[in-house]
């Protein structure tokens, strides 16, 4: 995946999160993902989106961009917004 493709996908997620009035809020680092409800997972996904875009533009932070991108997609799936199949389709060239 290219940085431009990753940013494009993230911008699509951000648009959907904004349309659903989901604010960007970081989850507590003392919590586990299993302790979050759907709304908290979605707010954390939205929070991570800005970082993904920033890190994707920096070749030195490409690995971090990928880790955050994965976390966004996992949160969206755990919240029931996308299936694994749908996320795999988003990631195709």
CSV table of C-alpha atoms in Angstrom, one decimal:
chain,number,residue,atom,x,y,z
A,1,UNK,CA,0.0,0.0,0.0
A,2,UNK,CA,1.2,3.5,-0.8
A,3,UNK,CA,1.1,6.4,1.6
A,4,UNK,CA,-1.5,8.1,-0.7
A,5,UNK,CA,-3.7,5.0,-0.7
A,6,UNK,CA,-3.5,4.8,3.1
A,7,UNK,CA,-4.4,8.4,3.5
A,8,UNK,CA,-7.3,8.1,1.0
A,9,UNK,CA,-8.7,5.2,3.0
A,10,UNK,CA,-8.3,7.0,6.3
A,11,UNK,CA,-10.0,10.1,4.9
A,12,UNK,CA,-13.0,8.0,3.9
A,13,UNK,CA,-13.2,6.6,7.5
A,14,UNK,CA,-12.9,10.1,8.9
A,15,UNK,CA,-15.8,11.3,6.7
A,16,UNK,CA,-18.0,8.5,7.9
A,17,UNK,CA,-17.1,9.1,11.5
A,18,UNK,CA,-17.8,12.8,11.2
A,19,UNK,CA,-21.1,12.1,9.5
A,20,UNK,CA,-22.0,9.9,12.5
A,21,UNK,CA,-21.0,12.7,14.9
A,22,UNK,CA,-18.2,10.5,16.4
A,23,UNK,CA,-15.7,12.8,18.0
A,24,UNK,CA,-11.9,12.0,18.0
A,25,UNK,CA,-11.1,10.9,21.6
A,26,UNK,CA,-8.1,8.9,22.7
A,27,UNK,CA,-8.9,5.8,24.8
A,28,UNK,CA,-7.2,5.6,28.2
A,29,UNK,CA,-3.9,3.8,27.9
A,30,UNK,CA,-4.8,2.0,31.1
A,31,UNK,CA,-7.8,0.3,29.4
A,32,UNK,CA,-7.9,-2.8,27.2
A,33,UNK,CA,-9.8,-2.8,24.0
A,34,UNK,CA,-12.1,-5.5,25.4
A,35,UNK,CA,-13.3,-3.0,28.0
A,36,UNK,CA,-14.4,-0.4,25.5
A,37,UNK,CA,-18.0,-0.2,24.2
A,38,UNK,CA,-18.7,0.5,20.5
A,39,UNK,CA,-18.8,4.2,20.9
A,40,UNK,CA,-15.5,4.3,22.7
A,41,UNK,CA,-13.9,2.2,20.0
A,42,UNK,CA,-15.2,4.5,17.3
A,43,UNK,CA,-13.9,7.6,19.1
A,44,UNK,CA,-10.5,6.1,19.5
A,45,UNK,CA,-10.5,5.1,15.8
A,46,UNK,CA,-11.3,8.7,14.9
A,47,UNK,CA,-8.5,9.9,17.2
A,48,UNK,CA,-6.0,7.7,15.5
A,49,UNK,CA,-6.9,8.8,12.0
A,50,UNK,CA,-5.0,12.2,12.1
A,51,UNK,CA,-1.8,10.4,13.3
A,52,UNK,CA,-2.1,7.9,10.4
A,53,UNK,CA,-2.1,10.7,7.9
A,54,UNK,CA,0.8,12.5,9.6
A,55,UNK,CA,2.9,9.3,9.9
A,56,UNK,CA,2.1,8.1,6.4
A,57,UNK,CA,3.7,11.3,5.0
A,58,UNK,CA,7.0,10.6,6.8
A,59,UNK,CA,9.1,7.7,5.5
A,60,UNK,CA,10.8,7.4,8.9
A,61,UNK,CA,7.4,6.7,10.5
A,62,UNK,CA,5.9,4.4,7.9
A,63,UNK,CA,5.9,1.5,10.3
A,64,UNK,CA,4.0,3.6,12.9
A,65,UNK,CA,1.6,4.6,10.2
A,66,UNK,CA,0.9,1.0,9.4
A,67,UNK,CA,0.4,0.1,13.1
A,68,UNK,CA,-2.0,2.9,13.7
A,69,UNK,CA,-3.8,2.1,10.4
A,70,UNK,CA,-4.3,-1.5,11.6
A,71,UNK,CA,-5.6,-0.3,14.9
A,72,UNK,CA,-8.1,2.0,13.2
A,73,UNK,CA,-9.4,-0.9,11.1
A,74,UNK,CA,-9.6,-3.2,14.0
A,75,UNK,CA,-11.6,-0.7,16.1
A,76,UNK,CA,-14.0,-0.2,13.1
A,77,UNK,CA,-14.4,-3.9,12.8
A,78,UNK,CA,-14.8,-4.5,16.5
A,79,UNK,CA,-17.5,-1.8,16.6
A,80,UNK,CA,-19.4,-3.6,13.8
A,81,UNK,CA,-18.8,-1.1,11.0
A,82,UNK,CA,-16.9,-3.3,8.7
A,83,UNK,CA,-16.3,-7.0,8.2
A,84,UNK,CA,-12.8,-8.4,7.6
A,85,UNK,CA,-13.7,-9.0,4.0
A,86,UNK,CA,-14.7,-5.3,3.6
A,87,UNK,CA,-11.5,-4.1,5.2
A,88,UNK,CA,-9.4,-6.4,3.0
A,89,UNK,CA,-11.2,-4.9,0.0
A,90,UNK,CA,-10.4,-1.4,1.2
A,91,UNK,CA,-6.7,-2.3,1.3
A,92,UNK,CA,-6.5,-3.7,-2.3
A,93,UNK,CA,-4.7,-1.7,-4.9
